[in-house]
Amino acid sequence: MSNYKVHRVRFVDYKPRSINCAAFDNDSKFPKVAFSREDGSIEIRDPACNWTLINTIPGQEGRTVEHLAWCDDRLFSGGMNSEIIEWNLELLKPLYQQDSYGGSVWSLKFSYSKKIVAVGCEDGSIRLFDVLRNGIMYNRCLNKQEHRILSLSWSHDDLLIAAGGFDSKIRVYNVKSGRVSVTMTTDNLKSNRTMVWSVNFLKDSTIITGDSLGNTQFWDGMTGTLLQSFKSHLADVLAVAIYNDEKMVFTTGIDSKIVQFVLLQNEHKSSWIQTKHVRATQHDTRSLAICAEPYNCLVSGGIDPRFVVHSLNNFSLEKCVFYPCLPQSSVCQLAPNGNLLLFREQQKLNIWKMNHINNNDRVMPKKLFEIRANGHDHLICSAISHNGSYVAYSSLEKSQLFMLSVESSEGPSVQKIKLRLCPAIVMCFSNSEKLLITVNKSINITHINSFKTELIELDKGIDLPFRHIVISKNDEYVCIVDSKSKCLIFSLQERKYITSLPTLSGHVTCLNFHPKTNNLFVCTSDMFLYEFNIQEDMFMPWLFEFNKTKLLTARKKNEEIQTITFPPKNYNQIILQLRNYIVKINYGTKILFPDDEAASQPKKSRQKGVYKTIRGFKDIMFFEFNSLNELVIVERPFKTILKSLPDPLNIKKFGT
């Protein structure tokens, strides 16, 4: 951006975590997909709105999430710490934690009636729990085996459970008696047992398994007869996904290949054939999830921290869509006057001093502070004040406020302020640095000097948790956005609710107050922009005209507006930040349409004075202006992330 001096930051060492598992909620009124990460966090995304991240449940030291399952819009998980957790999706923390009574949870499956959950445990047992309205209750244990249960699947009538083990065997249990009715044995090597990582029961009693030898096998679940076997992978088959009509199957594993099988039927018999495969990434793929109509897609994830969406209408590498693994922009924050850059990690804050740019003399930023959080919970939000005098963070259990001294004669220092603060999902400082605003179930306004806290209660129609908070330049208004993208505007001076924006299509991805007019500018997941005038309680027309040009909506599927801001010395410009480029919009410029005089010109040429794309950036994590009209851009190139991943399986190629 030639008009601005740019701090191009690449020293922020953000490390995205690999995906452990994925689960699609088919039964909800608002379908969604949950992904668990290696650090124990859980992402919930909306497939209907460009896979926008709705909420993130933060992780905790020592807690792993190896399995996820939805049951009537309730989310459950199991992991290596021997607990089954039902999650409170409003407060983003466990609703309760139930001991498995059998050690680490290796598999977790609900019956089709949704009345029972079966848990495969470390001690070789399958434990059954009754699903109640307010929790789950231990029922009984099926016949115990010697080795851990790695995978489970219910028959569609809920009378049988197929289980894959650590001892090369697949067992079919009669749920009523608790005994094994059929046993099947897979191929095994003399030196090692074969691990059956995935088991799936079809309606016709066919059982599909994936094992550590790379085999995908089809069994008769009633007789235990092997029907078909495919050496589909070079190493362990870690996941199997079944399409809804059960005529299409997908498998994947350590060799990162996703293989498609199709059921061919004729008058005499039916058989499975291996049709085609896709290798979207080079690293282990651990999870697969089928998203039913109208999405009709397959989602995969693994060591490569991106998740990949595959079209089932045209299953090919060309139709794969990779969704970025970079965090929301709130992970980095800027103190515009103090020129301090904050980066939030799982359990600490890092703060650098960004030196001013003088001609060609560039001085490397200096790291001033590293503030570590106590406890096991990972941080969920943070904030730094306008001048860089204060910084705050919060986990789901507690918030903490600190005072920073940058220009002290004794050198930079940090002091913890002993102030009791409620935990927050989102937080920010007022521009005057007098107030800290934290939001959880209510809005808490803390006076930093007097330590007094005022409370603004919220209406019952709010959908927790909140996702965004933004404050106007003159500290007159604050806006918070709930999980259904309802934008609520409050008067910070009068401490009361004023109005809400009309319902918008798509999820709100970012928003900001105009520094001069106090109008609220909002960006949504469908790439539309809106300007809301608080005084007149209405949308302003110019951005409606801009949206009609469809210059933004024509972007790639995995694009999303991450930041909307205004240059300090040119408030007539709107700057939008996407993952790999910047968009500059000249607000108020005349917009031309095909029926105007310039109808013969191409669409982009007609809007040349309105809209400009600035490229040359790569994987932008954060974008903002400081008070000197300098740009601070934090990049985290994906190639750097790939280099930090463990080596993939060595696949021999022809001629090497």
XYZ file of C-alpha atoms in Angstrom:
656
model
C 0.000 0.000 0.000
C 2.099 2.814 -1.378
C 0.227 5.594 0.464
C 1.110 4.183 3.886
C 4.210 3.196 5.787
C 3.891 -0.495 6.670
C 5.096 -2.572 9.613
C 5.145 -6.021 7.990
C 5.362 -8.402 10.951
C 6.341 -12.052 10.557
C 7.882 -12.783 13.951
C 4.590 -13.740 15.633
C 5.001 -17.484 16.147
C 1.412 -18.680 15.949
C 1.179 -22.493 15.890
C -2.182 -23.845 14.718
C -3.060 -27.238 16.144
C -3.943 -30.358 14.189
C -7.509 -31.659 13.957
C -8.291 -34.761 16.025
C -11.890 -35.404 15.026
C -14.965 -33.903 13.388
C -18.698 -34.394 13.978
C -21.661 -33.107 11.961
C -24.940 -32.324 13.706
C -27.564 -33.734 11.330
C -30.538 -33.462 13.640
C -30.374 -29.808 14.615
C -32.580 -27.046 13.256
C -29.331 -25.172 12.611
C -26.817 -27.794 11.386
C -23.227 -27.279 12.451
C -19.878 -29.042 12.484
C -17.592 -29.421 15.491
C -13.826 -29.902 15.143
C -11.567 -30.819 18.045
C -7.957 -29.647 18.018
C -4.842 -31.196 19.507
C -4.767 -28.620 22.338
C -8.228 -29.691 23.559
C -10.116 -26.754 22.004
C -13.304 -27.269 19.980
C -14.358 -25.162 17.005
C -18.012 -24.967 15.962
C -18.670 -23.871 12.389
C -21.729 -23.173 10.252
C -21.675 -24.996 6.872
C -24.600 -22.861 5.645
C -22.576 -19.633 5.953
C -19.268 -20.406 4.286
C -18.110 -22.521 7.248
C -17.820 -19.426 9.416
C -16.414 -20.003 12.890
C -19.322 -19.497 15.295
C -17.661 -20.294 18.619
C -14.450 -21.732 20.018
C -14.422 -23.690 23.260
C -10.937 -23.062 24.706
C -8.707 -25.951 25.692
C -7.216 -26.854 29.018
C -3.802 -28.227 29.952
C -3.988 -32.005 30.317
C -7.378 -32.348 28.599
C -7.667 -34.044 25.216
C -10.690 -34.355 22.954
C -10.340 -37.487 20.836
C -14.007 -38.053 19.996
C -17.017 -35.790 19.432
C -20.681 -36.698 19.083
C -23.911 -34.698 18.786
C -27.167 -35.797 20.372
C -30.270 -33.626 19.915
C -28.223 -30.428 19.646
C -26.068 -31.415 22.648
C -22.315 -31.867 22.194
C -20.405 -34.656 23.955
C -16.730 -35.572 23.919
C -14.370 -38.239 25.193
C -10.614 -38.271 25.644
C -7.562 -39.760 27.296
C -8.388 -38.319 30.728
C -11.131 -40.949 31.321
C -13.984 -38.430 31.227
C -17.094 -38.004 29.130
C -17.954 -34.313 28.888
C -21.181 -32.641 27.856
C -20.438 -29.080 26.805
C -22.309 -25.939 27.735
C -22.413 -24.233 24.336
C -23.524 -20.928 25.858
C -20.746 -20.595 28.444
C -18.170 -22.546 26.359
C -17.176 -24.882 29.185
C -18.122 -28.331 30.518
C -21.706 -28.650 31.681
C -20.588 -31.715 33.641
C -17.861 -34.356 33.530
C -18.736 -38.046 33.877
C -16.139 -40.720 34.670
C -16.100 -43.519 32.089
C -15.309 -46.105 34.810
C -13.024 -47.826 32.304
C -10.077 -45.507 31.763
C -9.321 -43.538 28.597
C -12.232 -43.116 26.174
C -11.221 -44.468 22.753
C -14.652 -44.312 21.121
C -18.046 -42.725 21.798
C -21.258 -43.511 19.888
C -24.952 -42.777 20.499
C -27.662 -45.285 19.674
C -30.007 -44.333 16.833
C -32.795 -43.824 19.388
C -30.514 -41.296 21.182
C -31.361 -42.984 24.488
C -28.024 -44.717 25.142
C -24.379 -43.790 24.584
C -21.796 -46.564 24.248
C -18.224 -45.854 25.344
C -15.205 -47.940 24.327
C -12.623 -47.874 27.115
C -8.962 -48.533 27.808
C -9.721 -51.536 30.049
C -11.420 -53.463 27.213
C -14.969 -52.693 28.309
C -17.936 -51.180 26.512
C -19.829 -49.080 29.052
C -23.427 -48.055 28.404
C -24.849 -44.802 29.780
C -28.495 -43.735 29.691
C -29.036 -40.324 28.108
C -31.176 -38.145 30.381
C -32.493 -34.637 29.898
C -29.903 -33.142 32.265
C -27.026 -35.582 31.927
C -26.021 -39.207 31.432
C -26.208 -42.044 33.988
C -24.187 -45.243 34.091
C -26.247 -48.290 33.139
C -24.020 -51.356 32.719
C -20.969 -52.896 31.110
C -20.956 -55.405 28.254
C -18.688 -58.456 28.474
C -15.175 -57.195 29.076
C -12.249 -58.042 26.753
C -8.516 -58.084 27.437
C -7.579 -55.162 25.169
C -8.816 -51.618 24.669
C -11.859 -50.942 22.469
C -10.735 -48.636 19.658
C -13.963 -48.221 17.659
C -17.722 -48.741 17.989
C -20.858 -48.759 15.848
C -24.514 -49.458 16.616
C -26.769 -51.509 14.356
C -29.697 -49.448 13.076
C -32.192 -51.327 15.293
C -29.984 -50.649 18.366
C -29.854 -54.371 19.204
C -26.189 -54.949 18.331
C -22.874 -53.141 18.771
C -19.838 -53.853 16.599
C -16.485 -53.116 18.249
C -12.971 -53.008 16.846
C -10.126 -53.816 19.180
C -6.398 -53.763 19.743
C -6.126 -57.524 19.234
C -6.953 -57.908 15.497
C -10.581 -58.766 16.237
C -14.012 -57.306 15.503
C -16.717 -58.426 17.900
C -20.480 -58.077 17.606
C -22.205 -57.712 20.984
C -25.828 -58.443 21.772
C -26.831 -55.356 23.729
C -29.546 -57.122 25.719
C -27.404 -60.026 26.938
C -24.096 -58.155 26.887
C -22.369 -61.151 25.270
C -20.382 -61.503 22.068
C -22.466 -63.166 19.341
C -20.015 -63.007 16.408
C -16.217 -62.644 16.271
C -14.207 -61.727 13.169
C -10.411 -61.750 12.868
C -8.492 -59.455 10.542
C -5.126 -60.148 8.947
C -2.232 -59.591 11.310
C 1.541 -59.496 11.282
C 3.429 -61.988 13.442
C 5.236 -59.291 15.372
C 2.315 -56.914 15.907
C -1.402 -57.057 16.457
C -3.651 -55.357 13.928
C -5.575 -52.401 15.326
C -9.115 -51.893 14.042
C -9.394 -48.102 14.081
C -12.855 -47.785 12.533
C -16.041 -49.873 12.505
C -19.332 -49.027 10.782
C -22.603 -50.989 10.831
C -24.848 -50.667 7.729
C -28.614 -51.250 7.584
C -28.167 -54.592 5.765
C -25.872 -55.782 8.587
C -22.698 -55.278 6.569
C -19.807 -54.158 8.779
C -17.084 -51.957 7.276
C -13.714 -51.808 9.017
C -10.462 -49.892 8.587
C -7.310 -51.289 10.215
C -3.637 -50.620 10.848
C -2.526 -52.694 7.832
C -4.204 -50.257 5.444
C -7.105 -52.591 4.696
C -10.715 -51.589 4.134
C -12.843 -54.689 4.662
C -16.528 -55.528 4.258
C -17.976 -58.233 6.530
C -21.295 -60.012 6.972
C -22.192 -58.918 10.475
C -24.530 -61.867 11.113
C -22.164 -64.705 10.152
C -18.762 -63.048 10.529
C -17.838 -63.842 6.927
C -15.380 -61.597 5.083
C -17.158 -60.400 1.935
C -14.518 -58.149 0.343
C -11.105 -56.789 1.259
C -9.160 -53.902 -0.281
C -5.560 -52.897 0.360
C -6.707 -49.298 -0.013
C -3.981 -47.484 1.934
C -0.241 -47.692 2.515
C -0.625 -47.398 6.301
C -3.303 -47.264 9.012
C -6.903 -46.530 7.987
C -7.944 -44.084 10.710
C -11.443 -43.035 9.628
C -14.380 -44.319 7.588
C -17.404 -42.223 6.577
C -20.679 -43.566 5.162
C -22.924 -41.566 2.845
C -26.582 -41.358 3.902
C -27.917 -43.829 1.325
C -25.125 -46.277 2.288
C -24.099 -46.728 -1.337
C -20.916 -44.680 -1.021
C -18.058 -45.054 1.501
C -14.927 -42.974 2.104
C -11.782 -44.034 3.964
C -8.620 -42.193 4.947
C -5.581 -42.514 7.164
C -1.871 -41.985 7.669
C -1.068 -41.890 3.933
C -3.444 -38.862 3.650
C -5.309 -40.451 0.748
C -9.129 -40.323 0.764
C -10.521 -43.332 -1.113
C -14.064 -43.600 -2.464
C -15.939 -46.912 -2.637
C -19.253 -47.324 -4.489
C -21.818 -50.133 -4.166
C -22.716 -51.767 -7.488
C -25.957 -53.738 -7.538
C -27.340 -56.169 -10.119
C -29.984 -58.882 -10.215
C -27.827 -61.520 -8.536
C -25.599 -59.749 -6.035
C -24.101 -56.470 -4.974
C -20.416 -55.657 -4.554
C -18.218 -52.745 -3.540
C -15.661 -51.290 -5.925
C -12.854 -48.822 -5.266
C -13.514 -45.975 -7.712
C -11.157 -43.047 -7.150
C -9.044 -41.266 -4.576
C -7.946 -37.765 -3.635
C -4.828 -36.708 -1.729
C -5.535 -33.114 -0.663
C -2.700 -32.865 1.895
C 0.586 -34.669 2.531
C 0.084 -35.388 6.243
C -2.004 -37.873 8.249
C -5.744 -37.403 7.836
C -7.461 -38.411 11.074
C -11.115 -37.566 10.622
C -13.929 -37.627 8.089
C -17.484 -36.305 8.406
C -20.294 -36.443 5.864
C -22.461 -33.340 5.702
C -25.859 -34.256 4.324
C -28.057 -32.357 1.867
C -28.158 -29.535 0.990
C -24.393 -29.305 1.645
C -23.622 -32.743 0.197
C -19.952 -32.661 1.071
C -17.238 -34.541 2.901
C -15.077 -32.764 5.495
C -11.597 -34.023 6.349
C -8.940 -32.932 8.838
C -5.706 -34.109 10.394
C -2.089 -33.136 11.053
C -2.356 -30.386 8.426
C -4.298 -27.846 10.542
C -6.548 -26.744 7.675
C -9.840 -28.552 7.172
C -10.788 -29.544 3.635
C -14.286 -29.635 2.143
C -14.803 -32.116 -0.712
C -17.804 -31.942 -3.017
C -19.614 -35.296 -3.252
C -21.260 -34.296 -6.524
C -17.792 -34.124 -8.089
C -15.266 -35.882 -5.863
C -11.937 -34.651 -7.209
C -8.884 -32.672 -6.169
C -9.996 -29.722 -8.310
C -13.187 -29.359 -6.254
C -11.470 -29.446 -2.837
C -11.738 -26.224 -0.843
C -9.086 -25.569 1.833
C -10.197 -23.438 4.766
C -7.497 -21.393 6.552
C -6.123 -22.403 9.924
C -5.258 -18.873 11.065
C -7.091 -17.561 14.144
C -9.569 -14.748 14.415
C -7.964 -11.302 14.327
C -8.656 -10.765 18.061
C -5.668 -13.010 18.874
C -3.510 -9.989 17.949
C -4.328 -6.457 19.153
C -2.732 -3.040 18.791
C -2.365 -0.089 21.158
C -2.519 2.634 18.452
C -1.030 5.473 20.523
C 1.538 3.364 22.319
C 2.366 1.439 19.128
C 2.399 -1.823 21.083
C 1.457 -5.147 19.472
C -0.122 -7.851 21.632
C -0.272 -11.539 20.685
C -2.289 -13.945 22.835
C -1.159 -17.549 23.138
C -2.843 -20.347 25.052
C -1.528 -19.300 28.458
C 0.436 -16.100 27.963
C 0.467 -12.634 26.415
C 3.400 -11.361 24.346
C 3.819 -7.599 23.827
C 6.226 -5.895 21.419
C 7.099 -2.234 20.906
C 6.700 -1.351 17.217
C 9.342 1.260 16.342
C 8.287 4.132 14.084
C 9.381 3.972 10.462
C 11.789 6.758 9.462
C 12.572 6.750 5.742
C 14.609 3.608 5.067
C 15.798 3.121 8.622
C 13.912 0.156 10.082
C 14.550 -0.914 13.656
C 13.406 -4.373 14.655
C 10.504 -4.433 17.140
C 11.528 -5.131 20.722
C 9.710 -7.599 22.932
C 8.888 -5.827 26.179
C 6.565 -8.121 28.098
C 5.638 -11.777 28.442
C 2.753 -12.206 30.875
C 1.923 -15.783 31.863
C -1.476 -16.842 33.164
C -1.918 -19.065 36.196
C -4.014 -22.215 36.150
C -4.741 -24.876 33.551
C -7.379 -23.087 31.462
C -6.393 -21.570 28.138
C -7.098 -17.883 27.573
C -10.198 -16.983 25.602
C -9.861 -13.180 25.212
C -7.560 -10.233 25.876
C -7.382 -6.461 25.428
C -4.763 -3.696 25.430
C -5.625 -0.054 26.095
C -5.299 2.755 23.536
C -2.041 4.146 24.940
C -0.702 0.765 26.022
C -0.968 1.591 29.743
C -3.133 -1.421 30.595
C -3.589 -4.977 29.419
C -6.120 -7.602 30.474
C -6.879 -11.237 29.766
C -9.517 -13.779 30.706
C -9.981 -17.518 30.807
C -13.354 -19.118 31.502
C -12.555 -19.071 35.221
C -11.027 -15.652 35.892
C -9.941 -12.303 34.433
C -6.812 -10.337 35.304
C -5.769 -6.698 34.776
C -2.179 -5.374 34.556
C -0.611 -1.924 34.363
C 2.295 -1.507 31.923
C 5.149 0.965 32.283
C 7.017 1.285 28.987
C 8.928 4.564 29.395
C 10.036 4.043 32.992
C 13.607 5.139 33.836
C 14.188 1.700 35.334
C 13.055 -0.025 32.149
C 9.763 -1.677 31.147
C 7.766 -3.102 34.042
C 4.415 -4.774 34.569
C 2.269 -4.626 37.698
C -0.695 -6.848 38.493
C -3.735 -4.864 39.656
C -5.456 -6.652 42.516
C -8.989 -6.302 41.277
C -11.693 -8.953 41.333
C -13.011 -9.273 37.765
C -15.650 -11.606 36.402
C -14.552 -14.060 33.672
C -15.255 -12.728 30.177
C -15.883 -14.081 26.692
C -15.042 -10.723 25.062
C -13.476 -7.553 26.514
C -12.157 -4.114 25.552
C -10.892 -0.862 27.087
C -12.497 2.519 26.589
C -10.380 4.869 24.494
C -9.976 7.161 27.496
C -8.392 4.190 29.357
C -10.690 4.803 32.314
C -12.947 1.785 31.795
C -12.545 -1.942 31.200
C -15.622 -3.530 29.624
C -16.034 -7.292 30.011
C -18.945 -9.374 28.742
C -20.114 -12.834 29.723
C -23.767 -13.226 30.739
C -23.953 -9.465 31.305
C -21.914 -6.334 30.567
C -19.532 -5.367 33.375
C -18.064 -1.839 33.304
C -15.074 -1.528 35.640
C -13.619 1.865 36.600
C -9.879 1.212 36.623
C -8.997 4.016 39.072
C -11.764 3.532 41.612
C -12.155 -0.249 41.134
C -15.933 0.150 41.030
C -17.955 -2.079 38.696
C -21.314 -1.274 37.117
C -23.564 -3.914 35.623
C -25.801 -3.748 32.536
C -28.216 -6.681 32.486
C -29.085 -8.247 29.128
C -32.473 -9.324 27.800
C -33.495 -12.975 27.764
C -33.655 -13.015 23.962
C -29.857 -13.030 23.682
C -28.108 -16.122 22.288
C -24.941 -16.717 24.286
C -22.003 -16.681 23.910
C -20.997 -13.283 22.545
C -18.578 -13.215 19.628
C -17.557 -9.571 19.092
C -17.254 -6.301 21.001
C -16.386 -2.857 19.621
C -16.418 0.624 21.147
C -16.870 3.995 19.425
C -13.971 6.418 19.164
C -15.525 8.931 21.598
C -16.552 6.198 24.080
C -20.221 6.994 23.544
C -21.388 3.591 22.276
C -20.440 -0.048 22.639
C -21.763 -2.846 20.424
C -21.703 -6.570 21.204
C -22.657 -9.412 18.857
C -24.222 -12.670 20.079
C -23.824 -16.164 18.608
C -26.742 -15.668 16.177
C -25.110 -12.418 14.941
C -27.593 -10.123 16.653
C -25.875 -6.719 17.075
C -26.820 -4.934 20.323
C -25.887 -1.275 20.820
C -25.571 0.283 24.284
C -24.951 3.821 25.484
C -21.766 3.718 27.503
C -22.489 7.111 29.046
C -26.077 6.343 30.101
C -25.326 2.677 30.872
C -28.361 1.390 28.999
C -29.448 -0.520 25.920
C -30.355 1.650 22.900
C -31.193 -0.481 19.888
C -30.419 -3.587 17.849
C -29.642 -3.903 14.169
C -32.233 -5.594 11.970
C -31.505 -9.262 11.237
C -28.696 -9.677 8.712
C -28.090 -12.524 6.299
C -25.057 -14.569 7.278
C -22.876 -14.284 10.389
C -21.138 -11.073 11.425
C -17.399 -11.551 10.811
C -16.217 -8.074 11.883
C -17.556 -4.596 12.676
C -16.342 -1.135 13.636
C -17.625 2.327 14.499
C -16.807 5.147 12.111
C -14.416 7.519 13.973
C -16.237 10.658 12.820
C -19.955 9.822 12.451
C -20.271 7.017 15.053
C -22.166 4.989 12.443
C -21.673 1.243 12.846
C -20.144 -0.611 9.868
C -20.772 -4.375 9.740
C -19.356 -7.147 7.504
C -21.080 -10.523 7.140
C -20.008 -14.008 6.037
C -21.781 -13.587 2.694
C -19.408 -10.665 1.963
C -21.980 -7.891 2.350
C -21.315 -4.550 4.071
C -23.806 -2.483 6.048
C -23.742 0.974 7.630
C -26.132 1.618 10.514
C -26.976 5.134 11.722
C -27.707 4.917 15.457
C -29.372 8.330 15.727
C -31.812 7.635 12.892
C -32.058 3.913 13.714
C -31.689 2.892 10.076
C -29.250 1.570 7.476
C -27.589 4.088 5.199
C -28.132 3.568 1.443
C -24.650 3.860 -0.093
C -23.405 0.417 0.949
C -26.629 -1.143 -0.325
C -25.679 0.230 -3.726
C -22.138 -1.060 -3.313
C -23.404 -4.558 -2.414
C -25.360 -4.639 -5.684
C -22.080 -4.511 -7.633
C -21.229 -7.984 -6.206
C -17.552 -7.119 -6.331
C -16.978 -8.805 -2.974
C -19.425 -11.692 -3.253
C -17.600 -12.993 -6.334
C -14.607 -13.920 -4.156
C -13.465 -17.484 -3.431
C -15.577 -19.703 -1.187
C -13.008 -19.741 1.596
C -12.624 -15.950 1.722
C -13.917 -13.924 4.635
C -13.594 -10.288 5.681
C -11.519 -10.324 8.866
C -11.168 -6.603 9.635
C -12.925 -3.361 8.730
C -11.122 -0.140 9.620
C -10.649 3.507 8.616
C -7.326 5.306 7.989
C -6.732 7.956 10.702
C -6.108 10.691 8.107
C -8.788 9.742 5.561
C -12.122 8.806 7.072
C -13.747 8.605 3.623
C -11.940 5.355 2.952
C -13.071 1.930 4.157
C -10.286 -0.644 4.410
C -11.178 -4.344 4.456
C -8.711 -7.094 5.264
C -9.064 -10.611 3.873
C -6.588 -13.479 4.190
C -4.264 -12.597 1.320
C -5.101 -9.057 0.280
C -6.549 -5.709 1.244
C -9.582 -3.978 -0.264
C -9.876 -0.173 -0.298
C -13.320 1.389 -0.826
C -13.796 5.106 -1.459
C -16.968 5.775 0.451
C -19.584 7.973 -1.251
C -18.117 7.700 -4.773
C -20.716 7.400 -7.526
C -21.440 3.760 -8.386
C -22.133 2.968 -12.050
C -24.440 0.200 -13.213
C -24.993 -1.326 -16.694
C -27.835 1.044 -17.517
C -25.575 4.079 -16.871
C -23.424 5.813 -19.472
C -20.480 3.509 -18.764
C -22.511 0.367 -19.489
C -20.106 -0.786 -22.193
C -17.171 -0.999 -19.743
C -16.372 -4.199 -17.797
C -17.786 -4.338 -14.281
C -14.434 -3.772 -12.528
C -13.592 -0.871 -14.842
C -16.900 0.817 -14.089
C -16.122 0.773 -10.367
C -12.432 1.696 -10.661
C -12.805 4.834 -8.562
C -14.870 3.037 -5.936
C -12.969 -0.136 -5.275
C -9.324 -1.250 -5.335
C -7.624 -4.525 -4.380
C -4.099 -4.381 -2.936
C -2.248 -7.690 -3.173
C 1.270 -8.764 -2.284
C 0.457 -10.067 1.207
C 0.280 -13.670 2.397
C -1.827 -15.242 5.135
C -2.667 -12.089 7.108
C -3.395 -12.695 10.792
C -3.916 -9.082 11.842
C -4.329 -5.669 10.207
C -4.713 -2.232 11.821
C -3.567 1.402 11.674
C -1.663 3.043 14.484
C -2.235 6.713 15.362
C 0.576 7.844 13.008
C -1.296 6.449 10.001
C 1.178 3.562 9.763
C -0.080 0.082 8.954
C 0.687 -2.888 11.172
C 0.223 -6.141 9.253
C 0.926 -9.494 10.909
C 1.499 -12.319 8.425
C 1.883 -16.033 9.126
C 2.702 -17.700 5.769
C 1.321 -21.224 5.590
C 4.611 -22.526 4.178
C 6.214 -21.658 7.521
C 3.502 -23.582 9.362
C 4.002 -26.623 7.099
C 7.718 -26.692 7.907
C 6.928 -27.000 11.617
C 4.724 -30.096 11.122
C 6.068 -33.635 11.616
C 7.305 -35.384 8.483
C 4.544 -37.101 6.472
C 4.575 -40.767 5.471
C 7.307 -41.363 2.901
C 5.467 -42.419 -0.251
C 7.687 -43.902 -2.948
C 7.051 -42.326 -6.327
C 7.724 -43.880 -9.709
C 11.286 -43.235 -10.877
C 12.687 -42.367 -7.421
